[in-house]
GROMACS .gro file of C-alpha atoms in nm:
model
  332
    1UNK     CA    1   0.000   0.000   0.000
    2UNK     CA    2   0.276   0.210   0.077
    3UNK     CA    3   0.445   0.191  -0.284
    4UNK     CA    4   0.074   0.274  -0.390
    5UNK     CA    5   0.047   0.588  -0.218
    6UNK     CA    6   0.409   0.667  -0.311
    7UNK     CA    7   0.387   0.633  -0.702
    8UNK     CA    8   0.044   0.812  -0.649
    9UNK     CA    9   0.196   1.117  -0.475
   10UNK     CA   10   0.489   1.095  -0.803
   11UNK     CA   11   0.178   1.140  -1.031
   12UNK     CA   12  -0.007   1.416  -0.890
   13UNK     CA   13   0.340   1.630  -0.949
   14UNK     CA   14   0.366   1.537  -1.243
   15UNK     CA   15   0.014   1.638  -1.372
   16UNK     CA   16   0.055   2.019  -1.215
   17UNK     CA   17   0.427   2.052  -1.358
   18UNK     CA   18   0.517   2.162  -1.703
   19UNK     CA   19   0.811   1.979  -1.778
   20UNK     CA   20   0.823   1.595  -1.946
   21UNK     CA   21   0.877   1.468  -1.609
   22UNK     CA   22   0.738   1.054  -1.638
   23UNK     CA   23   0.796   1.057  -2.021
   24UNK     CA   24   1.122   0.857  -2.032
   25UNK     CA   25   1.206   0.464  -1.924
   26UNK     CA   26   1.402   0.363  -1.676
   27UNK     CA   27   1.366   0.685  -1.400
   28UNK     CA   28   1.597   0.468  -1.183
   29UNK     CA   29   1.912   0.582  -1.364
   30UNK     CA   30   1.839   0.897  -1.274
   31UNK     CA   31   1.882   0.845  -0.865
   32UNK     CA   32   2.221   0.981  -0.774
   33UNK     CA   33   2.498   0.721  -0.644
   34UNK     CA   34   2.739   0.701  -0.305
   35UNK     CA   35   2.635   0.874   0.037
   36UNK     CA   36   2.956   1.133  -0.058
   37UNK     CA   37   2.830   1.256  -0.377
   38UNK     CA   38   2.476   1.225  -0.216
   39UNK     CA   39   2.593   1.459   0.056
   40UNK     CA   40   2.751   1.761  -0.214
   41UNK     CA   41   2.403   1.776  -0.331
   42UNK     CA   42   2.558   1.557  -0.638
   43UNK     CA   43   2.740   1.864  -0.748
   44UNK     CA   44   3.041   1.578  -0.818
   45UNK     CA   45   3.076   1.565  -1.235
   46UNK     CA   46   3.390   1.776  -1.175
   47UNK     CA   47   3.547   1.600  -0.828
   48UNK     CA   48   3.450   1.217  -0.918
   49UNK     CA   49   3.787   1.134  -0.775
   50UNK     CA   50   3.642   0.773  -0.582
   51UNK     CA   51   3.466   0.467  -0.700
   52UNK     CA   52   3.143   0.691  -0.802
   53UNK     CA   53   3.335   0.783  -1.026
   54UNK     CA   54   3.208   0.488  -1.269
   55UNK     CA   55   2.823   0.657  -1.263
   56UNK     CA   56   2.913   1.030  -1.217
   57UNK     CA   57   3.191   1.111  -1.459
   58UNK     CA   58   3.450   0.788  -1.631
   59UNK     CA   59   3.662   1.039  -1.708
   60UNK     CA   60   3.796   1.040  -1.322
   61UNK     CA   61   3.802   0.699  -1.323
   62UNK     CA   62   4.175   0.752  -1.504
   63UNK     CA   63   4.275   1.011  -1.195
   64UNK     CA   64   4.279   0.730  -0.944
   65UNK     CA   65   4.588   0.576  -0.900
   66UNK     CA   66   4.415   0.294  -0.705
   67UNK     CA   67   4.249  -0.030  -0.730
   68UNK     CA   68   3.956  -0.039  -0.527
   69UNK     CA   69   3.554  -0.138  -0.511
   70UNK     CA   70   3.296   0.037  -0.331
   71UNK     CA   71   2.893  -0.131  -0.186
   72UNK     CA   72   2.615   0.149  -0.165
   73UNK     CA   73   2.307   0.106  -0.027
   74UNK     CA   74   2.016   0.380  -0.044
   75UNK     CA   75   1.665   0.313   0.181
   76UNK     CA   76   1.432   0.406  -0.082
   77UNK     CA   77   1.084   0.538  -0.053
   78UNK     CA   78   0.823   0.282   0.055
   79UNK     CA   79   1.052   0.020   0.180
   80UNK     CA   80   1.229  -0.008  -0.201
   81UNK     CA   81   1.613  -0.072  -0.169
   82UNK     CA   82   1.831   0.066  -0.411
   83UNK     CA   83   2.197  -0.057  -0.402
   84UNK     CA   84   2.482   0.024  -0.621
   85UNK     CA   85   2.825  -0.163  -0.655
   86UNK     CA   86   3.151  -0.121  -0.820
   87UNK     CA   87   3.515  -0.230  -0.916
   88UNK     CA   88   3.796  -0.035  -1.059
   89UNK     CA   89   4.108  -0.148  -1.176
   90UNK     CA   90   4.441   0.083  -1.271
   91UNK     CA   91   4.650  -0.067  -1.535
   92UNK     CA   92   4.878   0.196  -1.514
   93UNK     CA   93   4.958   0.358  -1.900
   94UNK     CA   94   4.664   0.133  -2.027
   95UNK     CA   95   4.410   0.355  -1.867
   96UNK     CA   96   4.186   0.224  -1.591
   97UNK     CA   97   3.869  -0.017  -1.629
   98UNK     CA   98   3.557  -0.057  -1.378
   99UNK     CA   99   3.251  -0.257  -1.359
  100UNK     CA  100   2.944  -0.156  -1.136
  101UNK     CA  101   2.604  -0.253  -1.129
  102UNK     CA  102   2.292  -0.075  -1.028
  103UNK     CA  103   1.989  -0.332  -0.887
  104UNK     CA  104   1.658  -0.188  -0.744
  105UNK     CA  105   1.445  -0.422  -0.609
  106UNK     CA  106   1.057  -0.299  -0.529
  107UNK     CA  107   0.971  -0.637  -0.321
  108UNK     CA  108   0.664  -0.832  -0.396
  109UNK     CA  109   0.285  -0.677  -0.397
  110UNK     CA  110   0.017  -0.886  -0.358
  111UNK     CA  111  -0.246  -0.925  -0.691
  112UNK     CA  112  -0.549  -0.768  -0.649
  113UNK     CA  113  -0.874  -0.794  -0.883
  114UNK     CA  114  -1.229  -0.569  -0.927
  115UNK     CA  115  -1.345  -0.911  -0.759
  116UNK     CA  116  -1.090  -0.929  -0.515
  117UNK     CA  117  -0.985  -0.584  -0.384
  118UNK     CA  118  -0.830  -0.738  -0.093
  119UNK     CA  119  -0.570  -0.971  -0.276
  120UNK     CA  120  -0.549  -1.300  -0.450
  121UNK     CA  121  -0.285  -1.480  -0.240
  122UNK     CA  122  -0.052  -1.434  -0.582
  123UNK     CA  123   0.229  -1.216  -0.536
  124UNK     CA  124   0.424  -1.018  -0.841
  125UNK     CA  125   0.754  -0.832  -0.826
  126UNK     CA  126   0.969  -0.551  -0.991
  127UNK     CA  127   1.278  -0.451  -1.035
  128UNK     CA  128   1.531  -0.255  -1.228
  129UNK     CA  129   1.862  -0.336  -1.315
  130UNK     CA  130   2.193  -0.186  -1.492
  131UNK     CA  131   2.524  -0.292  -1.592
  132UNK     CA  132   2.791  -0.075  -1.694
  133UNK     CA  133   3.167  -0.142  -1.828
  134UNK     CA  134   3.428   0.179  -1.807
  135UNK     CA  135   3.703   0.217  -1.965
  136UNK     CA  136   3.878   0.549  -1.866
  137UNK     CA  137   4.245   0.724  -1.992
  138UNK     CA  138   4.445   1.023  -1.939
  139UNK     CA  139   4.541   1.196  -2.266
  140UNK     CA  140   4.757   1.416  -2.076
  141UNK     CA  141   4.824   1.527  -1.729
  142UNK     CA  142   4.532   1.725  -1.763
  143UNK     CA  143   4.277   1.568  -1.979
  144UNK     CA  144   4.094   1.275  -1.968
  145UNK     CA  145   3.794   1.065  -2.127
  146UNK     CA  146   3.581   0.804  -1.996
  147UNK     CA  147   3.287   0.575  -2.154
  148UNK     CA  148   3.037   0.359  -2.013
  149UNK     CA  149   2.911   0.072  -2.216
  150UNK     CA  150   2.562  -0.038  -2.036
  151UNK     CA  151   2.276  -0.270  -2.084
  152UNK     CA  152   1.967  -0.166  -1.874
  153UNK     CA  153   1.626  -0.396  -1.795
  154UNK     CA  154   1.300  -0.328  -1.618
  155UNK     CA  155   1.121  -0.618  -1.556
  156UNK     CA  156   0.739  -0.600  -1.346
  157UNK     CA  157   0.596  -0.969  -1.339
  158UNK     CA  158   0.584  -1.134  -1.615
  159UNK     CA  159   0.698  -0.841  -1.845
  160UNK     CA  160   1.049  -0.714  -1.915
  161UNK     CA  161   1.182  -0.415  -2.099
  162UNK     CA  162   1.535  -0.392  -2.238
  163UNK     CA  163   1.776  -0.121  -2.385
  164UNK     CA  164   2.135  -0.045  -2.470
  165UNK     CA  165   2.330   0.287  -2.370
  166UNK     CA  166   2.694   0.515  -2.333
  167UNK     CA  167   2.830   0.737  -2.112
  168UNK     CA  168   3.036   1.003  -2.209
  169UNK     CA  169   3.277   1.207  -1.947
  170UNK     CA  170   3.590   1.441  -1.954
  171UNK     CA  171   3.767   1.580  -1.729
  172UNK     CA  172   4.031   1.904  -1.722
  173UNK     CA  173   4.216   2.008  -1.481
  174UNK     CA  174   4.304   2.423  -1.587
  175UNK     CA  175   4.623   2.578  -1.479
  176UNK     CA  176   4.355   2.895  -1.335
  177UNK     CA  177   4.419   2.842  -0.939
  178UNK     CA  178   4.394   2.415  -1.007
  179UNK     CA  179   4.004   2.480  -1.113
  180UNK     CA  180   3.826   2.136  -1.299
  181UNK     CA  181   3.598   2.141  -1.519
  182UNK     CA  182   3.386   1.855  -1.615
  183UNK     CA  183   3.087   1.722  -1.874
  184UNK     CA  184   2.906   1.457  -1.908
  185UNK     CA  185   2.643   1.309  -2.128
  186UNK     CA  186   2.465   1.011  -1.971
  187UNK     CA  187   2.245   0.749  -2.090
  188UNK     CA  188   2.262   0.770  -2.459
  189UNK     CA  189   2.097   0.486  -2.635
  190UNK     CA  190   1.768   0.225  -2.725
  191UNK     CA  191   1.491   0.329  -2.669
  192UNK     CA  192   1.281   0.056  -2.419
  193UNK     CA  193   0.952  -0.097  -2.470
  194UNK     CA  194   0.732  -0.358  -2.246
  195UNK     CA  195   0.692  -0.707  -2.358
  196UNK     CA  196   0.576  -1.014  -2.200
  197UNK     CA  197   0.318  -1.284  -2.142
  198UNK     CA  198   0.137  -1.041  -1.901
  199UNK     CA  199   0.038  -0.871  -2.257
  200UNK     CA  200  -0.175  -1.160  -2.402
  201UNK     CA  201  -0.520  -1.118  -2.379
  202UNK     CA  202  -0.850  -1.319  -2.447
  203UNK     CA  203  -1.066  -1.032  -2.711
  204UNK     CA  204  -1.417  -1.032  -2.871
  205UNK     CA  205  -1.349  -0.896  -3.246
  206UNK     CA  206  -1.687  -0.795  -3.245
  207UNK     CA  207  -1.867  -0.815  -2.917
  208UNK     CA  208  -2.243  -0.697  -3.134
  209UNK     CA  209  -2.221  -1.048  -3.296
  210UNK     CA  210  -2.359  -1.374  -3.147
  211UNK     CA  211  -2.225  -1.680  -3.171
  212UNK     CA  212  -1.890  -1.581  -3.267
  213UNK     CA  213  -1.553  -1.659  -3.116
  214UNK     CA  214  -1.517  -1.443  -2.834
  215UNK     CA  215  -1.193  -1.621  -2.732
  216UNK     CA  216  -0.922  -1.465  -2.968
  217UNK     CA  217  -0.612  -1.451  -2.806
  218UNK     CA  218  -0.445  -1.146  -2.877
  219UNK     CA  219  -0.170  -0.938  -2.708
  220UNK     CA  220  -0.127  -0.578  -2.625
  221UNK     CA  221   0.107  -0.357  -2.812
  222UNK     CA  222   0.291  -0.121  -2.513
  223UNK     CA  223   0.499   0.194  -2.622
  224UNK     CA  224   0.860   0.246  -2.650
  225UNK     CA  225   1.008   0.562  -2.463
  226UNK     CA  226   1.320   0.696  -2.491
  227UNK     CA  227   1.589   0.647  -2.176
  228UNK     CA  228   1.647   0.965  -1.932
  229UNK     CA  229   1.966   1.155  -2.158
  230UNK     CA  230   2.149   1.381  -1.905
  231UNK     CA  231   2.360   1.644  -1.998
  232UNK     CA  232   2.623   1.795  -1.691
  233UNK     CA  233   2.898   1.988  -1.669
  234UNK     CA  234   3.034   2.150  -1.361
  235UNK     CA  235   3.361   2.314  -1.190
  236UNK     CA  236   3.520   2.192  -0.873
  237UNK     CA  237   3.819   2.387  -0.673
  238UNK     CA  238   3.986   2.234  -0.346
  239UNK     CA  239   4.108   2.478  -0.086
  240UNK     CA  240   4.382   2.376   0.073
  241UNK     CA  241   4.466   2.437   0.465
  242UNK     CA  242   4.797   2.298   0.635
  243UNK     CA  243   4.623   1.933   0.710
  244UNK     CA  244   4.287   2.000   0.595
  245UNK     CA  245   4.084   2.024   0.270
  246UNK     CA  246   3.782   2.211   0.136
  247UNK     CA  247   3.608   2.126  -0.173
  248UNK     CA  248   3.366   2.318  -0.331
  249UNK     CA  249   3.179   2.200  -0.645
  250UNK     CA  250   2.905   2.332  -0.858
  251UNK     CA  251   2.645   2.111  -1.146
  252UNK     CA  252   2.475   2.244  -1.415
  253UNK     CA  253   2.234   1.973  -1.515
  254UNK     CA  254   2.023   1.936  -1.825
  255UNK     CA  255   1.780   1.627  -1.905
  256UNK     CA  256   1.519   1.536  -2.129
  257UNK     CA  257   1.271   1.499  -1.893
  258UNK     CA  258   1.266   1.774  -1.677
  259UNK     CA  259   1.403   2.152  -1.665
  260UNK     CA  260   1.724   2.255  -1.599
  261UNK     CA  261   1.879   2.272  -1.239
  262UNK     CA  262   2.135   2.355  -1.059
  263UNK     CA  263   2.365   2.141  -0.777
  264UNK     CA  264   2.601   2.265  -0.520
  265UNK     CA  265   2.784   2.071  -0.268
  266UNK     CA  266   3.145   2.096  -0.057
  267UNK     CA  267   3.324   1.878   0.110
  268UNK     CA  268   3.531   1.948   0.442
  269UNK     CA  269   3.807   1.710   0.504
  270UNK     CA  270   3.978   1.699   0.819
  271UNK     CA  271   4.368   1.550   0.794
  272UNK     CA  272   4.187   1.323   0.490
  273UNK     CA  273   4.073   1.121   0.785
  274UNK     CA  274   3.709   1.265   0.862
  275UNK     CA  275   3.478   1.432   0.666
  276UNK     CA  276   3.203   1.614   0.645
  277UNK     CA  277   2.970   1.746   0.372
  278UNK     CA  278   2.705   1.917   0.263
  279UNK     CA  279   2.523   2.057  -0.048
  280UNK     CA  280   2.168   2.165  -0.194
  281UNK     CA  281   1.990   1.987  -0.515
  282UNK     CA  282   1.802   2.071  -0.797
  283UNK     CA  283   1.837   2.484  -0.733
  284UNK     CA  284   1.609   2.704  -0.961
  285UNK     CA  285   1.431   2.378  -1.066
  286UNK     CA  286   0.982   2.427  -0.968
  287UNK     CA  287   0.800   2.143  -0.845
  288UNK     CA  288   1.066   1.928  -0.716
  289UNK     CA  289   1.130   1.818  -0.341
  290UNK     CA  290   1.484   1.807  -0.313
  291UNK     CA  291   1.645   2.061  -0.139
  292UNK     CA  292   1.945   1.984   0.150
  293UNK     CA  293   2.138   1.729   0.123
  294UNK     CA  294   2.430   1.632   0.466
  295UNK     CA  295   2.671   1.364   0.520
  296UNK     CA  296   2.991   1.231   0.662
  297UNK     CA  297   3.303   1.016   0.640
  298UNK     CA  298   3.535   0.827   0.805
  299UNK     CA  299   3.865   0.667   0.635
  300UNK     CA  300   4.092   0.420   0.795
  301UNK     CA  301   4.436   0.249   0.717
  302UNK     CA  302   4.421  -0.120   0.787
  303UNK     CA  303   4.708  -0.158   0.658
  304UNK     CA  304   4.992   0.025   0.429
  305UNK     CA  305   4.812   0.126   0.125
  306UNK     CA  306   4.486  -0.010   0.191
  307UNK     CA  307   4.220   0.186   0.307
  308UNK     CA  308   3.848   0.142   0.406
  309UNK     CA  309   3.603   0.397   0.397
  310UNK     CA  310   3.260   0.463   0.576
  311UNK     CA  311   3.005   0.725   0.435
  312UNK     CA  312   2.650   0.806   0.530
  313UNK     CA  313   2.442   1.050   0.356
  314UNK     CA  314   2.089   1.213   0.421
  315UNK     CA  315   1.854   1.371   0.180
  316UNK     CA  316   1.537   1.586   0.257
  317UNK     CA  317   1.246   1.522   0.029
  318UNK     CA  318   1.010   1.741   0.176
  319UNK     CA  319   0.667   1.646   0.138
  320UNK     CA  320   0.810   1.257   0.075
  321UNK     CA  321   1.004   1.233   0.375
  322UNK     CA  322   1.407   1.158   0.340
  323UNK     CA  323   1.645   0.910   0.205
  324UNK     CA  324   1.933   0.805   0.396
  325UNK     CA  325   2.251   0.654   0.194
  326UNK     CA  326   2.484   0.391   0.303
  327UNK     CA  327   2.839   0.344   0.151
  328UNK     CA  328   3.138   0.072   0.228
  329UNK     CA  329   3.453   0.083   0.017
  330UNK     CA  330   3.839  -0.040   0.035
  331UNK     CA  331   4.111   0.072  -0.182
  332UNK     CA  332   4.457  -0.059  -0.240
   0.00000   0.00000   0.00000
């Protein structure tokens, strides 16, 4: 019932707003990955300098002159867990490579009927689900390009939806005070359509005649809908003080399904040891209930030159509440 009320509450924006929000597939690759880029208000296209660096921008994926994987875990709306997890591997002047994988599971509903409003006993599920393959290089000391090569499903029951896409990122690093600048273009490919068993249906041709076969099976022909194509770029500057670190970052953000917005975030590390962060999402854009976003970090040697890291990252939704953000990661 929850999930009911939830996607209910999604629909009544989007019938007062006058953007295309709900006219693409796949909405889940739009929810932002990692409690740390979470907590900068995902103002991160121009920083992606950890393992989130395989969603938010490939092109960082070549500054990281680790090997390491990272486990994030988001508590969704209405009970629905979203979890993210990736790999990345440095093969020194070959570039770098990742693979990550995006799986969000709805949990089973129970079937209900006109005859019976109060449940069948059958249970259906959904989920959504997308792998992605980087492959990441430095063309100099300060450029860099990335690509992700994905395949994405959505699958609700019995029916199951299916597309193709690319990431694009760079990365520059200018020689004005150590300023980045970064761009990406996400999600570029197939469009997705429904199919399934679900779709076959028993149909009357002609339901005035008598005595005619009222049993055809048929099937339903669903639409195909383009995937959510992101455009960002953004600027990042760190500020440096004896031990300690600021980071300041700033997302322009363009999509095809909604209007244009605006993320800011920072980042205050202390001795690269503890951190803590904040930012604000989706400035300038109407209708939307993001807004603050806070988080921390801890890092810890367990031994020389491997590193764990614990992140945690809250996100106001007004009206809907919050999501909080869970992330575990080593590098080595």
């Amino acid at each position: 019932m929850k999930r009911i009320i939830f996607l209910l509450i999604l629909l009544s924006y989007v019938s007062f707003g006058q953007t295309k929000v709900g006219s693409t597939a796949a909405p889940f690759l739009n929810i932002g990955v990692g409690p740390r880029a979470i907590s900068m208000g995902g103002a991160f296209v121009a920083t992606a300098n950890d393992m989130t660096a395989l969603y938010w921008n490939p092109a960082g994926v070549a500054r990281m002159e680790a090997n390491g994987a990272l486990f994030a875990h988001t508590r969704w709306f209405a009970d629905i867990s979203y979890n993210w997890a990736g790999v990345l591997v440095n093969m020194g002047s070959f570039g770098s490579a990742g693979l990550s994988l995006i799986y969000l599971n709805y949990g089973e509903m129970e079937v209900t009927t006109l005859a019976e409003q109060d449940g069948t006993g059958e249970f259906f599920s959904a989920k959504d689900i997308a792998i992605s393959l980087t492959y990441s290089y430095n063309l100099s000391d300060r450029f860099s390009l990335g690509i992700n090569a994905k395949y994405i499903s959505q699958k609700i029951w019995n029916c199951s939806a299916e597309a193709f896409a690319l990431d694009l990122g760079t990365l520059f690093i200018s020689d004005i005070y150590g300023l980045r600048i970064g761009a990406t273009i996400s999600n570029f490919g197939t469009e997705m359509q429904l199919d399934g068993k679900d779709l076959f249906i028993l149909y009357d041709v002609n339901p005035d005649i008598n005595g005619n076969n009222d049993q055809i099976l048929a099937k339903l022909k669903t639409d195909a809908y383009a995937l959510p194509l992101v455009f960002r770029v953004g600027i990042a500057k760190d500020f440096v003080f004896q031990n300690n670190r600021l980071t300041i970052g700033i997302d322009a953000i363009h999509p095809n399904d909604n209007a244009e917005a605006v993320n800011i975030g920072g980042e205050y590390a202390f001795n690269e040891n503890v951190f803590i962060r904040a930012g604000y999402k989706s400035t300038f854009l109407t209708n939307t209930e993001e807004g603050i976003t806070l988080g921390f970090g801890l890092k810890y040697e367990l031994s020389p030159g491997i590193y764990a890291n614990l992140d945690y990252a809250y996100q106001d939704f007004g009206v809907l509440s919050y999501t909080q953000h869970f992330g575990i990661g080593i590098k080595f």
